[in-house]
Coordinates of C-alpha atoms in Angstrom, one line a residue:
M236 CA -3.0 -5.2 2.5
R237 CA -0.1 -6.6 0.5
I238 CA 2.8 -4.5 -0.8
A239 CA 5.8 -5.5 -2.9
T240 CA 9.0 -4.1 -4.2
W241 CA 10.7 -5.3 -7.4
N242 CA 13.7 -4.2 -9.5
V243 CA 12.3 -5.3 -12.9
N244 CA 15.4 -4.4 -14.9
S245 CA 13.5 -2.9 -17.9
V246 CA 9.7 -2.8 -17.7
R247 CA 9.3 -2.8 -21.5
A248 CA 11.5 -5.9 -21.9
R249 CA 9.4 -7.8 -19.3
V250 CA 6.0 -6.2 -19.4
D251 CA 4.0 -9.4 -20.0
R252 CA 5.9 -11.3 -17.3
I253 CA 5.5 -8.4 -14.8
A254 CA 1.8 -8.0 -15.5
A255 CA 1.3 -11.8 -15.1
W256 CA 3.1 -11.8 -11.7
V257 CA 1.1 -8.8 -10.5
A258 CA -2.1 -10.5 -11.4
R259 CA -1.4 -13.8 -9.7
S260 CA 0.3 -12.4 -6.6
D261 CA -2.7 -10.4 -5.5
V262 CA -0.6 -7.4 -4.5
D263 CA -2.3 -4.1 -3.6
V264 CA 0.8 -1.9 -4.2
V265 CA 4.0 -2.6 -6.1
A266 CA 7.0 -0.4 -6.0
I267 CA 9.0 -0.9 -9.2
Q268 CA 12.6 0.1 -9.9
E269 CA 14.9 0.3 -13.0
T270 CA 12.1 0.7 -15.5
K271 CA 14.7 2.0 -18.0
C272 CA 12.3 4.2 -19.9
R273 CA 10.8 7.7 -20.2
D274 CA 7.3 8.4 -19.1
D275 CA 6.0 8.4 -22.7
Q276 CA 7.5 4.9 -23.2
F277 CA 6.0 3.3 -20.1
P278 CA 3.4 0.5 -20.8
W279 CA 0.6 2.1 -18.7
E280 CA -2.2 0.1 -20.2
A281 CA -0.7 -3.3 -19.1
F282 CA -1.3 -2.3 -15.5
T283 CA -4.3 0.0 -15.7
G284 CA -6.1 -2.8 -17.5
L285 CA -5.6 -4.9 -14.3
G286 CA -7.2 -2.2 -12.2
Y287 CA -4.1 -0.4 -11.0
E288 CA -3.4 3.3 -10.9
V289 CA 0.2 4.0 -12.0
A290 CA 2.7 6.7 -11.2
H291 CA 6.0 6.6 -13.1
H292 CA 9.1 8.8 -13.2
G293 CA 11.6 8.1 -16.0
L294 CA 14.0 10.4 -17.8
S295 CA 16.0 8.2 -20.1
Q296 CA 16.9 4.5 -20.8
W297 CA 18.5 4.4 -17.3
N298 CA 17.0 4.2 -13.8
G299 CA 13.3 4.9 -13.6
V300 CA 10.8 4.2 -10.7
A301 CA 7.1 3.5 -10.5
I302 CA 4.3 2.7 -8.1
L303 CA 1.3 0.6 -9.0
S304 CA -1.7 0.7 -6.7
R305 CA -5.2 -0.6 -6.6
V306 CA -6.0 1.0 -3.3
G307 CA -5.6 4.6 -4.3
L308 CA -2.7 6.8 -5.5
E309 CA -2.7 10.2 -4.0
G310 CA -0.1 13.0 -3.4
V311 CA 2.4 11.7 -5.9
R312 CA 5.9 13.1 -5.3
V313 CA 8.9 12.9 -7.6
G314 CA 12.0 12.9 -5.5
F315 CA 12.5 13.6 -1.8
P316 CA 13.7 16.9 -0.4
E317 CA 17.3 17.8 -1.3
Q318 CA 17.8 14.5 -3.1
P319 CA 21.3 14.5 -4.5
G320 CA 22.0 14.5 -8.2
W321 CA 24.7 13.2 -10.5
G322 CA 26.7 14.7 -13.3
D323 CA 28.2 18.1 -14.2
P324 CA 26.1 20.1 -13.7
E325 CA 24.5 18.0 -11.1
A326 CA 21.0 16.9 -11.9
A327 CA 18.6 14.6 -10.0
E328 CA 18.1 11.2 -11.5
A329 CA 14.9 9.2 -11.8
R330 CA 15.5 7.3 -8.5
A331 CA 12.6 8.2 -6.2
I332 CA 8.8 8.5 -6.4
G333 CA 6.3 8.4 -3.5
A334 CA 2.5 8.3 -3.1
V335 CA -0.1 7.6 -0.5
C336 CA -1.7 4.2 -1.2
G337 CA -4.4 2.8 1.0
G338 CA -3.3 5.2 3.8
V339 CA 0.4 4.2 3.5
E340 CA 3.0 6.5 2.2
V341 CA 4.9 4.3 -0.2
W342 CA 8.3 5.2 -1.8
S343 CA 9.9 3.4 -4.7
L344 CA 13.6 3.9 -4.4
Y345 CA 16.5 3.0 -6.6
V346 CA 19.7 3.8 -4.7
P347 CA 22.8 4.6 -6.8
N348 CA 25.1 1.6 -7.3
G349 CA 28.4 3.1 -6.2
R350 CA 30.3 1.3 -8.9
E351 CA 33.8 1.0 -7.3
L352 CA 35.2 2.0 -3.9
D353 CA 37.4 4.7 -5.4
D354 CA 34.7 5.9 -7.8
P355 CA 33.0 9.3 -7.3
H356 CA 29.7 7.5 -7.7
L357 CA 30.2 5.9 -4.3
A358 CA 30.3 9.3 -2.6
Y359 CA 27.1 10.1 -4.5
K360 CA 25.5 6.9 -3.2
L361 CA 26.5 7.8 0.4
R362 CA 25.1 11.3 0.1
W363 CA 21.9 9.9 -1.4
L364 CA 21.4 7.6 1.5
D365 CA 22.2 10.3 4.0
R366 CA 19.6 12.6 2.5
L367 CA 17.1 9.7 2.6
R368 CA 17.9 9.2 6.3
A369 CA 17.3 12.9 7.0
F370 CA 14.0 12.9 5.1
G371 CA 12.8 9.8 7.0
A372 CA 13.9 11.3 10.3
D373 CA 12.1 14.6 9.6
R374 CA 8.9 12.8 8.6
L375 CA 8.8 10.8 11.8
A376 CA 9.7 13.8 13.9
A377 CA 6.8 15.7 12.4
D378 CA 4.4 12.7 12.7
P379 CA 5.6 9.7 14.8
G380 CA 2.5 7.8 13.8
A381 CA 3.2 8.1 10.1
Q382 CA 2.7 4.9 8.1
L383 CA 5.7 5.1 5.8
A384 CA 7.4 2.5 3.6
F385 CA 10.8 2.9 1.9
C386 CA 10.7 0.2 -0.7
G387 CA 13.4 -0.6 -3.3
D388 CA 16.8 -1.7 -4.4
F389 CA 19.2 -0.2 -1.9
N390 CA 22.3 -1.6 -3.5
V391 CA 23.7 -2.5 0.0
A392 CA 24.0 -5.9 1.6
P393 CA 23.8 -4.7 5.3
Q394 CA 24.9 -8.0 6.9
D395 CA 27.4 -10.7 6.1
D396 CA 24.6 -13.2 5.6
D397 CA 23.3 -11.1 2.8
V398 CA 25.9 -12.2 0.3
W399 CA 26.8 -15.7 -0.7
D400 CA 30.5 -15.4 0.2
M401 CA 32.1 -12.3 1.9
A402 CA 35.5 -13.3 0.5
A403 CA 34.2 -12.8 -3.0
F404 CA 33.3 -9.2 -2.2
E405 CA 36.6 -8.1 -0.6
G406 CA 37.4 -4.7 -1.8
K407 CA 34.1 -4.2 -3.6
T408 CA 31.0 -2.0 -3.1
H409 CA 27.7 -3.0 -1.5
V410 CA 29.4 -4.5 1.6
S411 CA 31.8 -1.7 2.6
A412 CA 31.7 -0.3 6.1
E413 CA 30.7 3.1 4.7
E414 CA 27.8 1.8 2.7
R415 CA 26.6 -0.4 5.6
A416 CA 26.8 2.6 8.0
A417 CA 24.7 4.7 5.5
F418 CA 22.1 1.9 5.4
A419 CA 22.1 1.6 9.2
G420 CA 21.6 5.4 9.4
V421 CA 18.2 5.0 7.6
V422 CA 17.3 2.1 10.0
D423 CA 18.4 4.1 13.0
A424 CA 16.2 7.0 11.9
G425 CA 13.3 4.8 12.9
F426 CA 12.8 2.2 10.2
T427 CA 12.7 -1.5 10.3
D428 CA 13.7 -4.1 7.6
V429 CA 10.4 -5.8 8.1
A430 CA 11.0 -8.8 5.7
R431 CA 14.0 -10.1 7.6
A432 CA 12.2 -11.5 10.6
H433 CA 10.0 -13.6 8.2
T434 CA 12.8 -14.5 5.8
P435 CA 15.9 -15.0 7.9
G436 CA 19.2 -15.9 6.3
P437 CA 21.7 -17.1 5.5
G438 CA 21.0 -18.0 1.9
V439 CA 18.0 -15.6 1.4
Y440 CA 18.8 -13.3 -1.5
T441 CA 16.9 -10.9 -3.8
F442 CA 19.5 -10.5 -6.6
W443 CA 21.6 -12.9 -8.6
D444 CA 23.8 -11.7 -11.4
Y445 CA 23.2 -13.0 -14.9
K446 CA 26.9 -14.0 -15.2
Q447 CA 28.6 -17.3 -14.3
L448 CA 25.4 -19.2 -13.5
S449 CA 25.0 -17.2 -10.3
F450 CA 21.3 -18.1 -9.8
P451 CA 21.5 -21.9 -10.1
K452 CA 24.7 -21.8 -8.0
R453 CA 22.9 -19.7 -5.3
K454 CA 25.5 -17.0 -5.5
G455 CA 23.2 -14.1 -4.6
M456 CA 22.9 -10.9 -2.6
R457 CA 20.1 -9.5 -0.4
I458 CA 19.9 -5.8 -1.5
D459 CA 16.1 -5.2 -1.9
F460 CA 14.1 -4.1 1.2
V461 CA 11.0 -2.7 2.6
L462 CA 12.0 -0.4 5.4
A463 CA 8.9 0.5 7.5
S464 CA 8.2 3.2 10.1
P465 CA 7.2 2.0 13.6
A466 CA 3.4 2.4 12.9
L467 CA 3.6 0.4 9.7
A468 CA 6.1 -2.2 11.1
G469 CA 3.6 -3.1 13.8
R470 CA 1.1 -4.1 11.1
V471 CA 3.4 -6.6 9.3
T472 CA 2.1 -10.2 9.5
G473 CA 4.3 -11.9 7.0
A474 CA 6.8 -11.5 4.2
M475 CA 8.5 -13.5 1.5
V476 CA 11.0 -13.3 -1.4
D477 CA 9.4 -14.7 -4.5
R478 CA 12.5 -16.6 -5.7
E479 CA 10.5 -18.5 -8.3
E480 CA 10.1 -15.3 -10.3
R481 CA 13.9 -15.2 -10.9
K482 CA 13.6 -18.5 -12.8
G483 CA 13.0 -19.0 -16.5
K484 CA 13.5 -17.1 -19.7
G485 CA 13.2 -13.4 -19.5
A486 CA 13.5 -13.0 -15.8
S487 CA 14.8 -9.9 -14.1
D488 CA 18.0 -10.4 -12.1
H489 CA 16.0 -9.4 -9.0
A490 CA 13.2 -11.3 -7.2
P491 CA 10.1 -9.5 -5.8
V492 CA 9.9 -8.9 -2.0
I493 CA 6.3 -9.1 -0.7
V494 CA 5.1 -7.8 2.7
D495 CA 1.7 -8.5 4.2
L496 CA 0.0 -6.1 6.5
D497 CA -3.0 -6.6 8.9
G498 CA -6.1 -4.5 8.6
A499 CA -7.9 -3.5 5.5
P500 CA -6.3 -0.8 3.4
A501 CA -8.0 2.6 3.5
P502 CA -10.5 2.8 0.7
A503 CA -9.5 4.3 -2.6
P504 CA -10.9 7.9 -3.1
D505 CA -13.5 6.7 -5.6
A506 CA -14.6 3.6 -3.6
P507 CA -18.2 3.5 -2.4

């Protein structure tokens, strides 16, 4: 079974490119973030035509998350328990969607950016990650054998090797002690960054800004992850960052992260 996570930075702007990548990458499940569209604007047919079931949650031209699966899509959930919201009055944003795909509970997550260290959005980001930690801990306490994957753009570079130059990030978000502690909280709840062992750094990134020739200059960040529960982490046989997909006209500023699992996926509900 092959799962992937990818911040596509507008599914409508890149639908042909995304569909072509999905087809040639032979992925069973794809967690997508930053679709930037409402449900009625999502290009469903581009993926259902490839044999995938699709779940999408989008409320506006911002955020938006989706799951594509060709191994079943059951128990779709929008948001996790007590997911923090943003605004006044506070409202949950389109940042989390989950479903069971081939026996694996897959979540597509788009963690808030945080903006600046003194911005209220950073406190929102930290609360969001803490609630995700609590949700993951509760799930594993109830079922230690759960096969659970938190996939997505976490907007945190948890190690110094995960940015091209720590000096360039002094006084900025994504690398602060508070954000790294919040990310570590999710890991300590029982989850493993399963791609890292197969794609060690330094120099392994998943995001490169469009500005200042960041990609050709290799000025990137590693902020996209698959965090797996113990039962799922034990199935991982390989992983890669598809850096080639960041190249060329019309690319997202993120590259897909792919994780391979041993064992056949559980059959889709309508499979013979």
